[in-house]
PDB file of C-alpha atoms and ligand atoms in Angstrom:
ATOM      1  CA  MET R   3     -17.741  -6.209 -28.233  1.00 38.00           C
ATOM      2  CA  GLY R   4     -19.659  -4.673 -25.377  1.00 42.00           C
ATOM      3  CA  ALA R   5     -17.757  -1.415 -25.046  1.00 51.00           C
ATOM      4  CA  ARG R   6     -19.512   1.173 -22.923  1.00 58.00           C
ATOM      5  CA  ARG R   7     -20.113   4.593 -24.353  1.00 52.00           C
ATOM      6  CA  GLY R   8     -16.810   6.459 -24.733  1.00 59.00           C
ATOM      7  CA  ARG R   9     -14.739   3.346 -24.174  1.00 63.00           C
ATOM      8  CA  ARG R  10     -13.128   1.424 -26.988  1.00 66.00           C
ATOM      9  CA  ILE R  11     -11.553  -1.994 -26.909  1.00 65.00           C
ATOM     10  CA  PHE R  12      -8.312  -2.280 -28.852  1.00 61.00           C
ATOM     11  CA  GLY R  13      -8.126  -6.004 -29.229  1.00 55.00           C
ATOM     12  CA  LEU R  14      -8.006  -5.387 -32.927  1.00 33.00           C
ATOM     13  CA  SER R  15      -8.610  -1.975 -34.289  1.00 34.00           C
ATOM     14  CA  SER R  16      -7.827   1.585 -34.392  1.00 35.00           C
ATOM     15  CA  ARG R  17      -8.081   4.921 -32.758  1.00 43.00           C
ATOM     16  CA  CYS R  18      -9.483   6.490 -29.681  1.00 57.00           C
ATOM     17  CA  GLY R  19      -9.478  10.203 -30.242  1.00 49.00           C
ATOM     18  CA  SER R  20     -11.917  12.261 -32.171  1.00 47.00           C
ATOM     19  CA  ALA R  21     -10.696  14.358 -35.091  1.00 43.00           C
ATOM     20  CA  ILE R  22      -9.702  17.915 -34.274  1.00 41.00           C
ATOM     21  CA  THR R  23     -12.409  20.226 -35.490  1.00 41.00           C
ATOM     22  CA  LEU R  24     -11.963  23.793 -36.641  1.00 36.00           C
ATOM     23  CA  ALA R  25     -14.864  24.895 -34.486  1.00 39.00           C
ATOM     24  CA  ASP R  26     -12.567  25.992 -31.694  1.00 45.00           C
ATOM     25  CA  VAL R  27      -9.225  27.351 -32.833  1.00 36.00           C
ATOM     26  CA  LYS R  28      -7.864  27.306 -29.291  1.00 64.00           C
ATOM     27  CA  GLU R  29      -8.353  23.548 -29.236  1.00 64.00           C
ATOM     28  CA  THR R  30      -5.897  23.224 -32.098  1.00 61.00           C
ATOM     29  CA  GLU R  31      -3.265  25.192 -30.197  1.00 80.00           C
ATOM     30  CA  ARG R  32      -3.258  22.731 -27.350  1.00 93.00           C
ATOM     31  CA  ALA R  33      -1.079  19.650 -27.508  1.00 96.00           C
ATOM     32  CA  SER R  34      -2.925  16.380 -27.663  1.00 97.00           C
ATOM     33  CA  VAL R  35      -1.865  14.068 -24.828  1.00 98.00           C
ATOM     34  CA  SER R  36      -2.822  10.491 -24.063  1.00 98.00           C
ATOM     35  CA  ILE R  37      -2.230   8.843 -20.721  1.00 98.00           C
ATOM     36  CA  LEU R  38      -1.271   5.193 -20.307  1.00 98.00           C
ATOM     37  CA  VAL R  39      -2.229   3.644 -16.997  1.00 97.00           C
ATOM     38  CA  GLY R  40      -1.218   0.246 -15.661  1.00 95.00           C
ATOM     39  CA  SER R  41      -3.166  -2.663 -14.258  1.00 92.00           C
ATOM     40  CA  ARG R  42      -2.948  -1.291 -10.703  1.00 84.00           C
ATOM     41  CA  GLY R  43      -3.491   2.277 -11.797  1.00 82.00           C
ATOM     42  CA  ARG R  44      -5.732   4.270  -9.478  1.00 94.00           C
ATOM     43  CA  GLY R  45      -5.675   7.137 -11.916  1.00 97.00           C
ATOM     44  CA  SER R  46      -4.814   9.907  -9.466  1.00 98.00           C
ATOM     45  CA  ASN R  47      -1.923  11.279 -11.560  1.00 98.00           C
ATOM     46  CA  MET R  48      -4.070  10.976 -14.662  1.00 98.00           C
ATOM     47  CA  ALA R  49      -6.811  12.976 -12.931  1.00 98.00           C
ATOM     48  CA  ALA R  50      -4.267  15.612 -11.812  1.00 98.00           C
ATOM     49  CA  ILE R  51      -3.147  16.069 -15.424  1.00 98.00           C
ATOM     50  CA  VAL R  52      -6.725  16.247 -16.736  1.00 98.00           C
ATOM     51  CA  GLU R  53      -7.642  18.830 -14.102  1.00 98.00           C
ATOM     52  CA  ALA R  54      -4.534  20.924 -14.813  1.00 98.00           C
ATOM     53  CA  THR R  55      -5.327  21.005 -18.545  1.00 97.00           C
ATOM     54  CA  ARG R  56      -8.923  21.973 -17.871  1.00 97.00           C
ATOM     55  CA  ALA R  57      -7.865  24.698 -15.466  1.00 97.00           C
ATOM     56  CA  GLY R  58      -5.603  26.123 -18.179  1.00 95.00           C
ATOM     57  CA  ARG R  59      -2.390  25.461 -16.249  1.00 96.00           C
ATOM     58  CA  VAL R  60      -1.090  23.111 -18.958  1.00 97.00           C
ATOM     59  CA  PRO R  61      -1.576  23.917 -22.672  1.00 96.00           C
ATOM     60  CA  ALA R  62      -2.803  20.448 -23.543  1.00 97.00           C
ATOM     61  CA  LYS R  63      -5.929  18.425 -24.003  1.00 97.00           C
ATOM     62  CA  VAL R  64      -6.135  14.851 -22.740  1.00 98.00           C
ATOM     63  CA  GLN R  65      -7.359  12.954 -25.746  1.00 97.00           C
ATOM     64  CA  CYS R  66      -7.531   9.484 -24.301  1.00 97.00           C
ATOM     65  CA  VAL R  67      -6.724   7.249 -21.348  1.00 98.00           C
ATOM     66  CA  VAL R  68      -5.352   3.867 -22.376  1.00 98.00           C
ATOM     67  CA  ALA R  69      -5.755   1.013 -19.896  1.00 97.00           C
ATOM     68  CA  PRO R  70      -4.872  -2.699 -20.052  1.00 97.00           C
ATOM     69  CA  ALA R  71      -8.328  -3.820 -18.884  1.00 97.00           C
ATOM     70  CA  SER R  72     -11.720  -2.277 -18.360  1.00 96.00           C
ATOM     71  CA  ASP R  73     -11.791  -3.063 -14.629  1.00 96.00           C
ATOM     72  CA  VAL R  74      -8.661  -1.036 -13.823  1.00 95.00           C
ATOM     73  CA  PRO R  75      -9.749   1.607 -11.264  1.00 96.00           C
ATOM     74  CA  ALA R  76      -8.341   4.413 -13.437  1.00 97.00           C
ATOM     75  CA  VAL R  77     -10.926   3.590 -16.123  1.00 97.00           C
ATOM     76  CA  ALA R  78     -13.808   4.544 -13.849  1.00 97.00           C
ATOM     77  CA  VAL R  79     -11.949   7.722 -12.851  1.00 97.00           C
ATOM     78  CA  ALA R  80     -11.405   8.659 -16.508  1.00 97.00           C
ATOM     79  CA  GLU R  81     -15.040   7.981 -17.360  1.00 97.00           C
ATOM     80  CA  GLY R  82     -16.119  10.071 -14.378  1.00 97.00           C
ATOM     81  CA  LEU R  83     -14.042  12.912 -15.801  1.00 98.00           C
ATOM     82  CA  GLY R  84     -15.553  12.429 -19.255  1.00 98.00           C
ATOM     83  CA  VAL R  85     -12.239  11.408 -20.846  1.00 98.00           C
ATOM     84  CA  PRO R  86     -12.424   8.772 -23.629  1.00 97.00           C
ATOM     85  CA  VAL R  87     -10.946   5.414 -22.673  1.00 97.00           C
ATOM     86  CA  ALA R  88      -9.265   2.811 -24.860  1.00 97.00           C
ATOM     87  CA  VAL R  89      -8.714  -0.678 -23.497  1.00 97.00           C
ATOM     88  CA  VAL R  90      -5.568  -2.291 -24.897  1.00 97.00           C
ATOM     89  CA  PRO R  91      -4.842  -5.673 -23.302  1.00 97.00           C
ATOM     90  CA  PRO R  92      -1.209  -6.859 -23.447  1.00 97.00           C
ATOM     91  CA  GLY R  93      -0.498  -9.790 -25.751  1.00 96.00           C
ATOM     92  CA  GLU R  94       0.288 -10.373 -29.378  1.00 97.00           C
ATOM     93  CA  GLY R  95       0.688  -7.178 -31.358  1.00 97.00           C
ATOM     94  CA  TYR R  96       0.574  -5.091 -28.168  1.00 97.00           C
ATOM     95  CA  GLY R  97       2.923  -2.406 -29.529  1.00 97.00           C
ATOM     96  CA  GLU R  98       0.975  -1.952 -32.758  1.00 98.00           C
ATOM     97  CA  ARG R  99      -2.338  -1.902 -30.931  1.00 98.00           C
ATOM     98  CA  LEU R 100      -1.029   0.733 -28.520  1.00 98.00           C
ATOM     99  CA  VAL R 101       0.185   2.852 -31.436  1.00 98.00           C
ATOM    100  CA  ALA R 102      -3.264   2.572 -33.024  1.00 98.00           C
ATOM    101  CA  ALA R 103      -4.970   3.613 -29.795  1.00 98.00           C
ATOM    102  CA  LEU R 104      -2.621   6.596 -29.522  1.00 98.00           C
ATOM    103  CA  ALA R 105      -3.326   7.864 -33.054  1.00 96.00           C
ATOM    104  CA  GLY R 106      -3.813  11.598 -33.017  1.00 95.00           C
ATOM    105  CA  SER R 107      -1.768  12.089 -29.832  1.00 97.00           C
ATOM    106  CA  GLU R 108       1.371  14.189 -29.823  1.00 97.00           C
ATOM    107  CA  TRP R 109       2.527  13.255 -26.334  1.00 98.00           C
ATOM    108  CA  VAL R 110       2.131  10.209 -24.112  1.00 98.00           C
ATOM    109  CA  CYS R 111       2.224  10.258 -20.312  1.00 98.00           C
ATOM    110  CA  LEU R 112       2.714   7.044 -18.359  1.00 98.00           C
ATOM    111  CA  ALA R 113       0.962   7.147 -14.997  1.00 97.00           C
ATOM    112  CA  GLY R 114       1.180   3.977 -12.951  1.00 95.00           C
ATOM    113  CA  PHE R 115       2.268   2.051 -16.054  1.00 94.00           C
ATOM    114  CA  THR R 116       4.815  -0.505 -14.845  1.00 90.00           C
ATOM    115  CA  ARG R 117       5.747  -2.361 -18.045  1.00 91.00           C
ATOM    116  CA  LEU R 118       8.536  -1.528 -20.426  1.00 94.00           C
ATOM    117  CA  LEU R 119       6.969   0.457 -23.222  1.00 96.00           C
ATOM    118  CA  PRO R 120       6.997  -1.479 -26.529  1.00 97.00           C
ATOM    119  CA  ASP R 121       9.549  -0.278 -29.094  1.00 97.00           C
ATOM    120  CA  GLU R 122       6.772   0.535 -31.563  1.00 98.00           C
ATOM    121  CA  VAL R 123       5.498   3.253 -29.243  1.00 98.00           C
ATOM    122  CA  LEU R 124       8.972   4.655 -28.554  1.00 98.00           C
ATOM    123  CA  ARG R 125       9.684   4.822 -32.291  1.00 97.00           C
ATOM    124  CA  ARG R 126       6.337   6.492 -33.003  1.00 98.00           C
ATOM    125  CA  PHE R 127       6.823   9.058 -30.185  1.00 98.00           C
ATOM    126  CA  PRO R 128      10.543   9.878 -30.056  1.00 96.00           C
ATOM    127  CA  ARG R 129      11.221  12.027 -26.967  1.00 96.00           C
ATOM    128  CA  ARG R 130       7.498  12.452 -26.555  1.00 98.00           C
ATOM    129  CA  VAL R 131       6.814   9.981 -23.762  1.00 98.00           C
ATOM    130  CA  LEU R 132       7.017  10.943 -20.084  1.00 98.00           C
ATOM    131  CA  ASN R 133       6.827   8.813 -16.945  1.00 98.00           C
ATOM    132  CA  ILE R 134       6.435   9.585 -13.271  1.00 97.00           C
ATOM    133  CA  HIS R 135       8.273   7.539 -10.670  1.00 97.00           C
ATOM    134  CA  PRO R 136       7.768   7.874  -6.898  1.00 98.00           C
ATOM    135  CA  SER R 137      11.398   8.378  -5.885  1.00 98.00           C
ATOM    136  CA  LEU R 138      14.314  10.661  -6.578  1.00 98.00           C
ATOM    137  CA  LEU R 139      15.819   8.727  -9.476  1.00 98.00           C
ATOM    138  CA  PRO R 140      18.327   7.224 -10.002  1.00 97.00           C
ATOM    139  CA  LYS R 141      17.697   6.114  -6.425  1.00 97.00           C
ATOM    140  CA  PHE R 142      15.092   3.382  -5.931  1.00 97.00           C
ATOM    141  CA  GLY R 143      14.319   2.800  -9.582  1.00 96.00           C
ATOM    142  CA  GLY R 144      14.633  -0.104 -11.992  1.00 94.00           C
ATOM    143  CA  LYS R 145      12.798  -3.304 -12.778  1.00 92.00           C
ATOM    144  CA  GLY R 146      10.394  -4.366 -10.046  1.00 92.00           C
ATOM    145  CA  MET R 147      10.550  -0.988  -8.308  1.00 94.00           C
ATOM    146  CA  TYR R 148       7.098   0.494  -8.435  1.00 93.00           C
ATOM    147  CA  GLY R 149       4.361   1.649  -6.133  1.00 91.00           C
ATOM    148  CA  ILE R 150       4.661   0.734  -2.451  1.00 95.00           C
ATOM    149  CA  ARG R 151       7.869  -1.278  -3.065  1.00 96.00           C
ATOM    150  CA  VAL R 152       9.669   1.970  -3.720  1.00 97.00           C
ATOM    151  CA  HIS R 153       8.523   3.503  -0.441  1.00 98.00           C
ATOM    152  CA  GLU R 154       9.380   0.325   1.484  1.00 98.00           C
ATOM    153  CA  ALA R 155      12.922   0.552   0.127  1.00 98.00           C
ATOM    154  CA  VAL R 156      13.210   4.263   0.929  1.00 98.00           C
ATOM    155  CA  VAL R 157      12.066   3.754   4.542  1.00 98.00           C
ATOM    156  CA  ALA R 158      14.303   0.673   4.963  1.00 98.00           C
ATOM    157  CA  ALA R 159      17.303   2.655   3.713  1.00 98.00           C
ATOM    158  CA  GLY R 160      16.718   5.374   6.336  1.00 97.00           C
ATOM    159  CA  GLU R 161      16.518   8.149   3.748  1.00 98.00           C
ATOM    160  CA  MET R 162      15.861  11.653   5.038  1.00 97.00           C
ATOM    161  CA  GLU R 163      14.074  12.794   1.905  1.00 98.00           C
ATOM    162  CA  SER R 164      12.187  11.347  -0.992  1.00 98.00           C
ATOM    163  CA  GLY R 165       9.975  12.702  -3.735  1.00 98.00           C
ATOM    164  CA  CYS R 166       9.203  11.985  -7.340  1.00 98.00           C
ATOM    165  CA  THR R 167      10.796  12.189 -10.751  1.00 98.00           C
ATOM    166  CA  VAL R 168       9.226  12.959 -14.123  1.00 98.00           C
ATOM    167  CA  HIS R 169      11.496  11.767 -16.920  1.00 98.00           C
ATOM    168  CA  TYR R 170      11.539  10.945 -20.608  1.00 98.00           C
ATOM    169  CA  VAL R 171      10.945   7.261 -21.268  1.00 97.00           C
ATOM    170  CA  THR R 172      13.535   5.035 -22.923  1.00 96.00           C
ATOM    171  CA  GLU R 173      13.759   1.312 -23.539  1.00 95.00           C
ATOM    172  CA  HIS R 174      15.105   0.835 -19.990  1.00 94.00           C
ATOM    173  CA  TYR R 175      13.200   1.025 -16.702  1.00 94.00           C
ATOM    174  CA  ASP R 176      13.267   4.437 -15.012  1.00 92.00           C
ATOM    175  CA  GLU R 177      16.027   5.872 -17.168  1.00 94.00           C
ATOM    176  CA  GLY R 178      15.873   8.806 -19.531  1.00 95.00           C
ATOM    177  CA  GLU R 179      16.508  12.494 -19.077  1.00 97.00           C
ATOM    178  CA  VAL R 180      14.914  13.978 -15.991  1.00 98.00           C
ATOM    179  CA  VAL R 181      12.418  16.772 -16.638  1.00 98.00           C
ATOM    180  CA  LEU R 182      11.616  17.570 -13.027  1.00 98.00           C
ATOM    181  CA  GLN R 183      12.100  16.287  -9.504  1.00 98.00           C
ATOM    182  CA  MET R 184      10.105  17.405  -6.468  1.00 98.00           C
ATOM    183  CA  ARG R 185      11.197  16.555  -2.957  1.00 98.00           C
ATOM    184  CA  CYS R 186       9.524  15.929   0.371  1.00 98.00           C
ATOM    185  CA  PRO R 187      10.865  14.870   3.763  1.00 98.00           C
ATOM    186  CA  VAL R 188      10.834  11.343   5.129  1.00 98.00           C
ATOM    187  CA  MET R 189       9.643  11.586   8.735  1.00 97.00           C
ATOM    188  CA  PRO R 190      11.245   9.418  11.463  1.00 96.00           C
ATOM    189  CA  ASP R 191       7.924   7.650  12.118  1.00 96.00           C
ATOM    190  CA  ASP R 192       6.986   7.185   8.463  1.00 98.00           C
ATOM    191  CA  THR R 193       5.640   3.871   7.272  1.00 98.00           C
ATOM    192  CA  PRO R 194       5.799   3.032   3.549  1.00 98.00           C
ATOM    193  CA  ALA R 195       2.082   3.904   3.374  1.00 98.00           C
ATOM    194  CA  SER R 196       2.410   7.307   5.039  1.00 98.00           C
ATOM    195  CA  LEU R 197       5.398   8.159   2.859  1.00 98.00           C
ATOM    196  CA  ALA R 198       3.492   7.023  -0.256  1.00 98.00           C
ATOM    197  CA  GLU R 199       0.685   9.431   0.606  1.00 98.00           C
ATOM    198  CA  ARG R 200       3.086  12.372   1.000  1.00 98.00           C
ATOM    199  CA  VAL R 201       4.936  11.561  -2.214  1.00 98.00           C
ATOM    200  CA  LEU R 202       1.672  11.151  -4.138  1.00 98.00           C
ATOM    201  CA  ALA R 203       0.590  14.662  -3.171  1.00 98.00           C
ATOM    202  CA  VAL R 204       3.911  15.913  -4.563  1.00 98.00           C
ATOM    203  CA  GLU R 205       3.414  13.856  -7.739  1.00 98.00           C
ATOM    204  CA  HIS R 206       0.118  15.613  -8.407  1.00 98.00           C
ATOM    205  CA  GLN R 207       1.969  18.925  -8.556  1.00 98.00           C
ATOM    206  CA  ALA R 208       5.019  17.616 -10.369  1.00 98.00           C
ATOM    207  CA  TYR R 209       3.437  15.843 -13.326  1.00 98.00           C
ATOM    208  CA  PRO R 210       1.339  18.740 -14.640  1.00 98.00           C
ATOM    209  CA  GLU R 211       4.272  21.110 -14.078  1.00 98.00           C
ATOM    210  CA  ALA R 212       6.664  18.819 -15.970  1.00 98.00           C
ATOM    211  CA  LEU R 213       4.223  18.532 -18.850  1.00 98.00           C
ATOM    212  CA  ARG R 214       3.799  22.300 -18.941  1.00 97.00           C
ATOM    213  CA  ARG R 215       7.586  22.694 -19.132  1.00 97.00           C
ATOM    214  CA  VAL R 216       8.141  20.264 -21.983  1.00 97.00           C
ATOM    215  CA  LEU R 217       5.243  21.704 -23.968  1.00 96.00           C
ATOM    216  CA  ASN R 218       6.564  25.222 -23.547  1.00 91.00           C
ATOM    217  CA  GLU R 219      10.017  24.150 -24.718  1.00 88.00           C
ATOM    218  CA  GLN R 220       8.760  22.254 -27.752  1.00 70.00           C
ATOM    219  CA  PRO R 221       8.059  23.949 -31.082  1.00 60.00           C
ATOM    220  CA  SER R 222       4.576  22.866 -32.138  1.00 51.00           C
TER     221      SER R 222
HETATM  222  C1  GAR H 313       2.355   6.602  -8.695  1.00 59.57           C
HETATM  223  O1  GAR H 313       2.855   6.724  -7.401  1.00 59.57           O
HETATM  224  C2  GAR H 313       3.482   6.496  -9.692  1.00 59.57           C
HETATM  225  O2  GAR H 313       4.601   7.280  -9.357  1.00 59.57           O
HETATM  226  C3  GAR H 313       3.815   5.034  -9.618  1.00 59.57           C
HETATM  227  O3  GAR H 313       2.558   4.398  -9.567  1.00 59.57           O
HETATM  228  C4  GAR H 313       1.651   5.259  -8.893  1.00 59.57           C
HETATM  229  C5  GAR H 313       0.414   5.404  -9.729  1.00 59.57           C
HETATM  230  O4  GAR H 313      -0.571   6.074  -8.996  1.00 59.57           O
HETATM  231  N1  GAR H 313       4.587   4.601 -10.738  1.00 59.57           N
HETATM  232  C6  GAR H 313       5.623   3.778 -10.622  1.00 59.57           C
HETATM  233  O5  GAR H 313       5.956   3.297  -9.571  1.00 59.57           O
HETATM  234  C7  GAR H 313       6.334   3.492 -11.952  1.00 59.57           C
HETATM  235  N2  GAR H 313       7.624   2.917 -11.707  1.00 59.57           N
HETATM  236  P1  GAR H 313      -1.862   6.641  -9.700  1.00 59.57           P
HETATM  237  O6  GAR H 313      -2.457   5.486 -10.477  1.00 59.57           O
HETATM  238  O7  GAR H 313      -2.753   7.074  -8.564  1.00 59.57           O
HETATM  239  O8  GAR H 313      -1.439   7.775 -10.584  1.00 59.57           O
END
């Protein structure tokens, strides 16, 4: 298969991370995180997490970005940041192939991933998968509520505030214990697009902060 350098295709086989070396002890103290992006993923939350880990604000290392196709915009963003990419197309054996791509990861962050996560991944990473959603859950969540649809619903409902939620992932859409919510106002003249932009800026603060919190709480 014609995988570009640093990018692996998980139609069939195994892992995307490199083995931890003993060369840098600090590396071993940082949690290994992989980020799953969806087919529409721009990769801005993924980039915010990568930057926060590199700036030392989050004690983690992003091992891999997992995308459903190589032409997802987030793939180019990840490659620009020098983060390894694994391409795992949905289809037969999707759960097992995702688990293989995530080998070596301790945590998984969903960023713009709009499918239900296969059971195989939830079983392999119990209480170790986070998601970000662009509303104050439980409001404006559930199946079919993602991206601009969420902001359209918030504006249509005449809400005075919105924001984002980082939560643990379960087998249901947008459920699971909330780690962190960050709020922002909805302005009277907001369109779904202008609200989306404001919420996204909040997301870029919230996701790294939520990851920092769960890592600090968790015994390694
Ligand atoms: C983000 O706004 C995220 O909250 C949303 O998709 C966008 C991905 O943007 N996720 C959902 O709606 C999940 N229900 P990004 O690719 O720039 O990070």
